[in-house]
């Protein structure tokens, strides 16, 4: 089969398509004939050699944390799917390929009517956003939520989920176009951080109470302001560290206001916990996708041969929503 194999680490030019064997599904796995996958920030770090896949080094290192496609074959213990089913799956790696094997409990049916491209952009960001909001952040109807990088793949999913979960959403973005997009996703207040700092806006629109939950991807540059933007008993969910992983933290504020700082990483989580999350999402999040209340946001689509350009585009921070790769 054709796949993008990382034979060395470096810039986008190391992403080359070559022929490798079709994976053999394990007893609890489905073999998916991939129609679409999507580029995630983590893929950029993996390409540079800074984010190896969990577990023992695979024979072929193929990036790609999610995929949509048709079930081609099933392992002997698979009960949930059969050949021909339209599915989307969360993957530890391997999505940039014509075929990928996925655990049946990390695989979800594609909502009726959803296109391959859209479905290929669902698993990684919707599971991350759903988990960060409800499990890590313990948000509930009526909570106020600050979503940084509101036009990112994860941000676009988080804003929609929070909006439809009856939460009040404040988002930060880096451009006017992204501001409009974040409003369209359902954010009540959007701050362009290039025009004004977010902390005074958060204070103003919450009557100085602060927000209950922050979904942060930025890390160092926002740490102090994030802690100051939290309401009493609030939770900062650390999902990414785009500006760096070290920062200044006032533990007096954390203590005095009873704050929580909760880190989260999806890919390195034990299989059982990922399976539990996917099953929870199928019950509580998937129905919102099925009836169109929330939608994957697709910015651009590239072919497998153009995947280096897809990486360059994501790295340029211009995307609103997901960058998809069709296979
Ligand atoms: N923990 C997990 O399990 C998990 C899972 C999935 C994703 N993630 C993380 O979530 C984040 C978003 O991923 P994604 O794939 O959705 O990203 P994405 O679509 O590539 O969007 C990232 C956006 O973040 C903003 N940004 C970049 N550098 C920044 C900086 N230094 N300061 C402020 N904003 C910055 C940019 O938007 P602006 O123009 O608005 O600044 C950029 O477009 C990444 O950090 C990723 O690693 C974590």
Tab-separated table of C-alpha atoms and ligand atoms in Angstrom:
chain	number	residue	atom	x	y	z
A	1	UNK	CA	0.000	0.000	0.000
A	2	UNK	CA	1.011	3.645	-0.318
A	3	UNK	CA	1.888	5.392	2.946
A	4	UNK	CA	3.849	8.369	4.221
A	5	UNK	CA	6.759	6.812	6.096
A	6	UNK	CA	9.106	8.790	8.322
A	7	UNK	CA	12.523	7.400	7.409
A	8	UNK	CA	14.277	10.411	8.914
A	9	UNK	CA	13.163	13.420	10.929
A	10	UNK	CA	13.185	17.029	9.793
A	11	UNK	CA	11.206	19.571	7.774
A	12	UNK	CA	8.112	18.854	5.661
A	13	UNK	CA	10.347	17.522	2.861
A	14	UNK	CA	10.933	14.288	4.828
A	15	UNK	CA	7.286	13.321	4.261
A	16	UNK	CA	7.494	11.007	1.287
A	17	UNK	CA	5.067	8.411	0.014
A	18	UNK	CA	6.358	4.864	-0.435
A	19	UNK	CA	5.115	1.280	-0.687
A	20	UNK	CA	4.885	-0.740	2.521
A	21	UNK	CA	2.894	-3.887	3.449
A	22	UNK	CA	-0.794	-3.559	4.373
A	23	UNK	CA	-1.102	-3.926	8.171
A	24	UNK	CA	-2.563	-7.178	9.510
A	25	UNK	CA	-5.369	-6.440	12.005
A	26	UNK	CA	-5.038	-7.970	15.472
A	27	UNK	CA	-7.897	-10.071	16.945
A	28	UNK	CA	-9.735	-6.975	18.280
A	29	UNK	CA	-8.857	-4.680	15.381
A	30	UNK	CA	-10.561	-3.614	12.182
A	31	UNK	CA	-8.603	-3.001	8.990
A	32	UNK	CA	-9.760	0.304	7.504
A	33	UNK	CA	-9.377	1.285	3.838
A	34	UNK	CA	-8.613	4.953	4.485
A	35	UNK	CA	-10.482	7.672	2.602
A	36	UNK	CA	-9.359	10.656	4.678
A	37	UNK	CA	-7.078	11.582	7.541
A	38	UNK	CA	-6.160	14.957	9.023
A	39	UNK	CA	-3.043	16.813	10.109
A	40	UNK	CA	-2.625	17.563	13.806
A	41	UNK	CA	-0.022	19.740	15.538
A	42	UNK	CA	1.397	16.594	17.092
A	43	UNK	CA	2.237	15.295	13.593
A	44	UNK	CA	4.536	18.288	13.065
A	45	UNK	CA	6.419	17.471	16.266
A	46	UNK	CA	6.538	13.763	15.353
A	47	UNK	CA	7.962	14.637	11.922
A	48	UNK	CA	10.723	16.615	13.642
A	49	UNK	CA	11.520	13.667	15.926
A	50	UNK	CA	10.142	15.401	19.042
A	51	UNK	CA	7.037	13.248	19.601
A	52	UNK	CA	7.627	9.532	19.038
A	53	UNK	CA	4.568	7.245	18.969
A	54	UNK	CA	3.869	5.466	22.296
A	55	UNK	CA	5.106	1.922	22.880
A	56	UNK	CA	7.796	0.074	20.996
A	57	UNK	CA	9.141	1.625	17.812
A	58	UNK	CA	7.050	0.446	14.858
A	59	UNK	CA	8.691	-1.141	11.794
A	60	UNK	CA	7.305	1.726	9.695
A	61	UNK	CA	6.678	5.074	11.394
A	62	UNK	CA	3.583	6.434	9.648
A	63	UNK	CA	2.071	9.625	11.162
A	64	UNK	CA	-1.659	10.238	11.405
A	65	UNK	CA	-3.778	10.185	14.584
A	66	UNK	CA	-7.183	9.753	12.958
A	67	UNK	CA	-8.812	8.369	9.848
A	68	UNK	CA	-12.132	7.746	8.157
A	69	UNK	CA	-12.803	4.917	5.742
A	70	UNK	CA	-14.443	1.612	5.031
A	71	UNK	CA	-13.910	-1.553	7.052
A	72	UNK	CA	-12.051	-3.963	4.781
A	73	UNK	CA	-11.536	-6.867	7.212
A	74	UNK	CA	-12.020	-7.606	10.901
A	75	UNK	CA	-10.013	-9.532	13.494
A	76	UNK	CA	-11.448	-12.779	14.880
A	77	UNK	CA	-12.781	-11.260	18.128
A	78	UNK	CA	-14.346	-8.129	16.575
A	79	UNK	CA	-18.078	-7.871	17.301
A	80	UNK	CA	-18.916	-4.208	16.698
A	81	UNK	CA	-18.119	-3.816	12.976
A	82	UNK	CA	-18.164	-5.772	9.749
A	83	UNK	CA	-16.622	-5.309	6.299
A	84	UNK	CA	-18.220	-2.438	4.411
A	85	UNK	CA	-19.043	-0.318	7.486
A	86	UNK	CA	-18.248	3.413	7.231
A	87	UNK	CA	-16.083	4.256	10.236
A	88	UNK	CA	-13.783	6.846	11.788
A	89	UNK	CA	-11.070	5.911	14.264
A	90	UNK	CA	-8.672	7.336	16.822
A	91	UNK	CA	-5.166	6.052	16.067
A	92	UNK	CA	-1.836	6.042	17.932
A	93	UNK	CA	-0.257	6.503	14.477
A	94	UNK	CA	-0.688	5.273	10.891
A	95	UNK	CA	-3.426	7.449	9.364
A	96	UNK	CA	-1.331	8.754	6.444
A	97	UNK	CA	-1.766	5.493	4.528
A	98	UNK	CA	-4.139	3.566	2.292
A	99	UNK	CA	-4.888	1.106	5.092
A	100	UNK	CA	-4.685	1.272	8.863
A	101	UNK	CA	-5.595	-1.161	11.652
A	102	UNK	CA	-7.576	0.300	14.571
A	103	UNK	CA	-8.890	-1.211	17.788
A	104	UNK	CA	-12.646	-1.770	17.406
A	105	UNK	CA	-13.298	0.186	20.607
A	106	UNK	CA	-11.390	3.192	19.261
A	107	UNK	CA	-13.516	3.035	16.110
A	108	UNK	CA	-16.850	4.818	15.672
A	109	UNK	CA	-19.527	4.657	13.012
A	110	UNK	CA	-19.596	7.705	10.743
A	111	UNK	CA	-22.798	9.668	11.363
A	112	UNK	CA	-25.216	9.120	8.453
A	113	UNK	CA	-24.651	11.588	5.636
A	114	UNK	CA	-21.251	12.806	6.852
A	115	UNK	CA	-18.609	12.979	4.085
A	116	UNK	CA	-15.314	11.076	4.353
A	117	UNK	CA	-13.323	14.337	4.620
A	118	UNK	CA	-15.433	15.595	7.510
A	119	UNK	CA	-15.342	12.248	9.321
A	120	UNK	CA	-11.554	12.044	8.971
A	121	UNK	CA	-11.326	15.321	10.889
A	122	UNK	CA	-13.477	14.230	13.852
A	123	UNK	CA	-11.733	11.752	16.186
A	124	UNK	CA	-8.614	13.523	17.467
A	125	UNK	CA	-10.016	16.999	18.013
A	126	UNK	CA	-13.543	16.121	19.119
A	127	UNK	CA	-12.361	13.484	21.595
A	128	UNK	CA	-9.684	15.859	22.924
A	129	UNK	CA	-12.087	18.783	23.246
A	130	UNK	CA	-14.910	16.683	24.742
A	131	UNK	CA	-12.598	15.070	27.294
A	132	UNK	CA	-10.886	18.360	28.185
A	133	UNK	CA	-14.182	20.126	28.720
A	134	UNK	CA	-16.222	17.528	30.598
A	135	UNK	CA	-13.766	15.068	32.178
A	136	UNK	CA	-10.643	17.126	32.819
A	137	UNK	CA	-12.306	20.533	33.228
A	138	UNK	CA	-15.545	19.234	34.801
A	139	UNK	CA	-17.527	21.871	32.937
A	140	UNK	CA	-21.316	21.667	33.072
A	141	UNK	CA	-24.284	23.681	31.815
A	142	UNK	CA	-23.926	27.226	33.110
A	143	UNK	CA	-20.108	27.073	33.364
A	144	UNK	CA	-18.028	29.828	31.808
A	145	UNK	CA	-15.211	28.541	29.614
A	146	UNK	CA	-12.204	30.303	28.104
A	147	UNK	CA	-10.970	28.548	24.937
A	148	UNK	CA	-7.576	29.688	23.654
A	149	UNK	CA	-6.646	29.229	19.963
A	150	UNK	CA	-10.369	29.299	19.273
A	151	UNK	CA	-9.989	28.722	15.524
A	152	UNK	CA	-7.608	25.748	15.869
A	153	UNK	CA	-8.806	22.237	15.166
A	154	UNK	CA	-9.326	21.477	18.852
A	155	UNK	CA	-10.550	25.013	19.585
A	156	UNK	CA	-13.237	24.884	16.884
A	157	UNK	CA	-14.559	21.618	18.333
A	158	UNK	CA	-14.358	22.866	21.936
A	159	UNK	CA	-16.287	26.074	21.267
A	160	UNK	CA	-19.108	24.190	19.544
A	161	UNK	CA	-19.333	21.533	22.270
A	162	UNK	CA	-19.322	24.155	25.041
A	163	UNK	CA	-21.912	26.300	23.251
A	164	UNK	CA	-24.247	23.340	22.798
A	165	UNK	CA	-23.556	22.305	26.396
A	166	UNK	CA	-25.178	25.597	27.516
A	167	UNK	CA	-21.897	27.130	28.624
A	168	UNK	CA	-20.745	30.704	28.231
A	169	UNK	CA	-17.734	30.726	25.909
A	170	UNK	CA	-14.941	33.285	25.684
A	171	UNK	CA	-12.365	32.541	22.972
A	172	UNK	CA	-8.995	34.007	22.017
A	173	UNK	CA	-7.736	34.137	18.432
A	174	UNK	CA	-4.932	35.781	16.467
A	175	UNK	CA	-6.774	37.452	13.549
A	176	UNK	CA	-9.968	39.171	12.492
A	177	UNK	CA	-10.965	36.252	10.257
A	178	UNK	CA	-10.507	33.846	13.128
A	179	UNK	CA	-12.559	36.142	15.343
A	180	UNK	CA	-15.501	35.869	12.955
A	181	UNK	CA	-15.046	32.113	12.728
A	182	UNK	CA	-15.012	31.685	16.514
A	183	UNK	CA	-18.227	33.723	16.748
A	184	UNK	CA	-19.794	31.454	14.153
A	185	UNK	CA	-18.764	28.357	16.152
A	186	UNK	CA	-20.765	29.783	19.078
A	187	UNK	CA	-18.338	31.842	21.178
A	188	UNK	CA	-20.136	34.603	23.100
A	189	UNK	CA	-17.050	36.822	23.385
A	190	UNK	CA	-13.947	36.646	21.176
A	191	UNK	CA	-10.666	38.419	21.938
A	192	UNK	CA	-8.065	39.016	19.231
A	193	UNK	CA	-4.969	38.779	21.404
A	194	UNK	CA	-2.972	40.767	18.850
A	195	UNK	CA	-5.235	43.764	19.567
A	196	UNK	CA	-5.774	43.467	23.319
A	197	UNK	CA	-4.761	41.157	26.174
A	198	UNK	CA	-7.415	38.636	27.155
A	199	UNK	CA	-7.245	39.002	30.946
A	200	UNK	CA	-8.964	42.419	31.252
A	201	UNK	CA	-11.687	41.252	28.859
A	202	UNK	CA	-12.295	38.094	30.906
A	203	UNK	CA	-12.487	40.177	34.080
A	204	UNK	CA	-14.858	42.663	32.477
A	205	UNK	CA	-17.305	40.204	30.957
A	206	UNK	CA	-17.430	38.021	34.100
A	207	UNK	CA	-17.892	40.932	36.533
A	208	UNK	CA	-14.413	40.160	37.915
A	209	UNK	CA	-15.473	36.624	38.871
A	210	UNK	CA	-13.275	34.886	36.256
A	211	UNK	CA	-14.038	31.708	34.293
A	212	UNK	CA	-14.694	28.224	35.627
A	213	UNK	CA	-12.621	26.375	33.032
A	214	UNK	CA	-9.776	27.310	30.688
A	215	UNK	CA	-8.769	25.099	27.767
A	216	UNK	CA	-5.196	26.133	27.055
A	217	UNK	CA	-2.839	25.184	24.250
A	218	UNK	CA	-0.401	28.071	24.656
A	219	UNK	CA	1.411	27.276	27.929
A	220	UNK	CA	4.206	29.552	29.080
A	221	UNK	CA	3.097	32.885	27.618
A	222	UNK	CA	-0.404	32.612	29.088
A	223	UNK	CA	0.274	30.876	32.404
A	224	UNK	CA	0.183	33.893	34.715
A	225	UNK	CA	-2.818	35.477	32.989
A	226	UNK	CA	-4.617	32.116	32.880
A	227	UNK	CA	-4.273	31.665	36.641
A	228	UNK	CA	-5.540	35.232	37.170
A	229	UNK	CA	-8.462	34.609	34.788
A	230	UNK	CA	-9.831	31.638	36.770
A	231	UNK	CA	-12.794	31.925	39.092
A	232	UNK	CA	-12.574	30.380	42.564
A	233	UNK	CA	-12.408	26.569	42.290
A	234	UNK	CA	-11.664	26.966	38.568
A	235	UNK	CA	-9.651	24.548	36.458
A	236	UNK	CA	-6.892	25.260	33.952
A	237	UNK	CA	-6.727	22.345	31.509
A	238	UNK	CA	-3.286	22.156	29.890
A	239	UNK	CA	-3.736	20.602	26.441
A	240	UNK	CA	-0.770	22.074	24.587
A	241	UNK	CA	2.346	24.161	25.213
A	242	UNK	CA	2.698	25.988	21.898
A	243	UNK	CA	4.711	28.892	23.385
A	244	UNK	CA	6.784	26.709	25.729
A	245	UNK	CA	6.301	24.423	28.688
A	246	UNK	CA	7.853	26.381	31.543
A	247	UNK	CA	6.378	29.446	33.177
A	248	UNK	CA	5.865	31.486	36.341
A	249	UNK	CA	3.162	30.182	38.631
A	250	UNK	CA	1.876	31.969	41.737
A	251	UNK	CA	1.119	29.065	44.078
A	252	UNK	CA	-0.382	31.521	46.580
A	253	UNK	CA	-3.145	32.263	44.079
A	254	UNK	CA	-3.622	28.561	43.325
A	255	UNK	CA	-3.973	27.849	47.032
A	256	UNK	CA	-6.031	30.877	48.002
A	257	UNK	CA	-8.539	30.510	45.173
A	258	UNK	CA	-8.589	26.685	45.294
A	259	UNK	CA	-7.548	26.307	41.656
A	260	UNK	CA	-6.774	23.107	39.760
A	261	UNK	CA	-4.191	22.729	37.016
A	262	UNK	CA	-5.018	19.606	35.034
A	263	UNK	CA	-2.782	18.275	32.272
A	264	UNK	CA	-4.097	15.995	29.564
A	265	UNK	CA	-2.580	13.896	26.794
A	266	UNK	CA	-4.716	11.629	24.659
A	267	UNK	CA	-2.229	9.604	22.630
A	268	UNK	CA	-0.116	8.305	25.533
A	269	UNK	CA	-3.136	7.304	27.642
A	270	UNK	CA	-3.513	3.565	28.351
A	271	UNK	CA	-5.665	1.766	25.764
A	272	UNK	CA	-8.426	0.972	28.307
A	273	UNK	CA	-8.838	4.661	29.158
A	274	UNK	CA	-8.933	5.663	25.495
A	275	UNK	CA	-11.566	2.991	24.861
A	276	UNK	CA	-13.648	4.289	27.789
A	277	UNK	CA	-13.431	7.822	26.393
A	278	UNK	CA	-14.504	6.754	22.901
A	279	UNK	CA	-17.479	4.833	24.331
A	280	UNK	CA	-18.430	7.860	26.483
A	281	UNK	CA	-18.156	10.137	23.445
A	282	UNK	CA	-20.370	7.775	21.420
A	283	UNK	CA	-23.091	8.145	24.050
A	284	UNK	CA	-22.754	11.843	24.843
A	285	UNK	CA	-20.960	13.635	21.967
A	286	UNK	CA	-21.576	11.606	18.798
A	287	UNK	CA	-25.354	12.367	18.783
A	288	UNK	CA	-24.520	16.087	18.409
A	289	UNK	CA	-22.498	15.280	15.280
A	290	UNK	CA	-25.229	12.975	13.993
A	291	UNK	CA	-27.933	15.630	14.105
A	292	UNK	CA	-25.626	18.371	12.824
A	293	UNK	CA	-25.605	20.512	15.973
A	294	UNK	CA	-21.798	20.358	15.959
A	295	UNK	CA	-19.691	19.908	12.825
A	296	UNK	CA	-16.050	19.333	12.014
A	297	UNK	CA	-14.672	22.526	10.492
A	298	UNK	CA	-12.600	21.870	7.368
A	299	UNK	CA	-10.220	24.572	6.193
A	300	UNK	CA	-8.457	22.830	3.300
A	301	UNK	CA	-7.989	19.417	1.791
A	302	UNK	CA	-4.752	18.027	0.347
A	303	UNK	CA	-3.954	14.698	-1.299
A	304	UNK	CA	-1.548	12.180	0.253
A	305	UNK	CA	1.136	13.265	-2.227
A	306	UNK	CA	0.752	16.876	-1.044
A	307	UNK	CA	1.048	16.108	2.652
A	308	UNK	CA	4.248	18.187	2.997
A	309	UNK	CA	2.259	21.244	1.845
A	310	UNK	CA	-0.447	20.375	4.360
A	311	UNK	CA	2.186	20.452	7.133
A	312	UNK	CA	3.568	23.787	5.882
A	313	UNK	CA	0.081	25.268	5.891
A	314	UNK	CA	-0.730	24.116	9.446
A	315	UNK	CA	2.633	25.415	10.684
A	316	UNK	CA	1.846	28.853	9.197
A	317	UNK	CA	-1.007	29.241	11.766
A	318	UNK	CA	-3.454	30.332	9.060
A	319	UNK	CA	-5.902	27.445	9.302
A	320	UNK	CA	-9.416	27.830	10.651
A	321	UNK	CA	-10.391	24.334	11.741
A	322	UNK	CA	-8.886	21.216	10.246
A	323	UNK	CA	-6.452	20.489	7.442
A	324	UNK	CA	-7.584	17.237	5.841
A	325	UNK	CA	-5.650	14.759	3.678
A	326	UNK	CA	-7.574	12.532	1.291
A	327	UNK	CA	-6.140	9.137	0.498
B	1	LIG	N1	-3.150	16.940	24.867
B	1	LIG	C1	-3.717	16.312	23.868
B	1	LIG	O1	-4.137	15.167	23.986
B	1	LIG	C2	-3.866	17.029	22.573
B	1	LIG	C3	-4.635	16.479	21.531
B	1	LIG	C4	-4.800	17.223	20.346
B	1	LIG	C5	-4.181	18.468	20.240
B	1	LIG	N2	-3.408	18.919	21.256
B	1	LIG	C6	-2.757	20.231	21.197
B	1	LIG	O2	-3.760	21.204	20.988
B	1	LIG	C7	-3.207	22.314	20.304
B	1	LIG	C8	-4.065	22.621	19.085
B	1	LIG	O3	-3.914	21.575	18.152
B	1	LIG	P1	-4.569	21.704	16.723
B	1	LIG	O4	-4.118	20.551	15.912
B	1	LIG	O5	-6.013	21.964	16.913
B	1	LIG	O6	-3.817	23.032	16.265
B	1	LIG	P2	-3.941	23.965	14.996
B	1	LIG	O7	-5.238	23.749	14.294
B	1	LIG	O8	-2.676	23.830	14.276
B	1	LIG	O9	-4.006	25.429	15.631
B	1	LIG	C9	-3.020	25.954	16.463
B	1	LIG	C10	-3.283	27.473	16.617
B	1	LIG	O10	-2.716	27.890	17.849
B	1	LIG	C11	-2.352	29.252	17.740
B	1	LIG	N3	-0.967	29.411	18.188
B	1	LIG	C12	0.131	28.827	17.690
B	1	LIG	N4	1.219	29.208	18.367
B	1	LIG	C13	0.794	30.050	19.311
B	1	LIG	C14	1.440	30.789	20.342
B	1	LIG	N5	2.759	30.699	20.543
B	1	LIG	N6	0.697	31.584	21.117
B	1	LIG	C15	-0.633	31.690	20.927
B	1	LIG	N7	-1.310	30.993	19.982
B	1	LIG	C16	-0.595	30.190	19.183
B	1	LIG	C17	-2.519	29.669	16.292
B	1	LIG	O11	-3.756	30.347	16.166
B	1	LIG	P3	-3.873	31.962	16.388
B	1	LIG	O12	-3.696	32.578	15.059
B	1	LIG	O13	-5.247	32.134	16.927
B	1	LIG	O14	-2.795	32.334	17.343
B	1	LIG	C18	-2.590	28.330	15.576
B	1	LIG	O15	-3.307	28.412	14.363
B	1	LIG	C19	-1.768	21.921	19.952
B	1	LIG	O16	-0.917	22.435	20.955
B	1	LIG	C20	-1.807	20.410	20.043
B	1	LIG	O17	-0.556	19.858	20.293
B	1	LIG	C21	-3.248	18.237	22.406
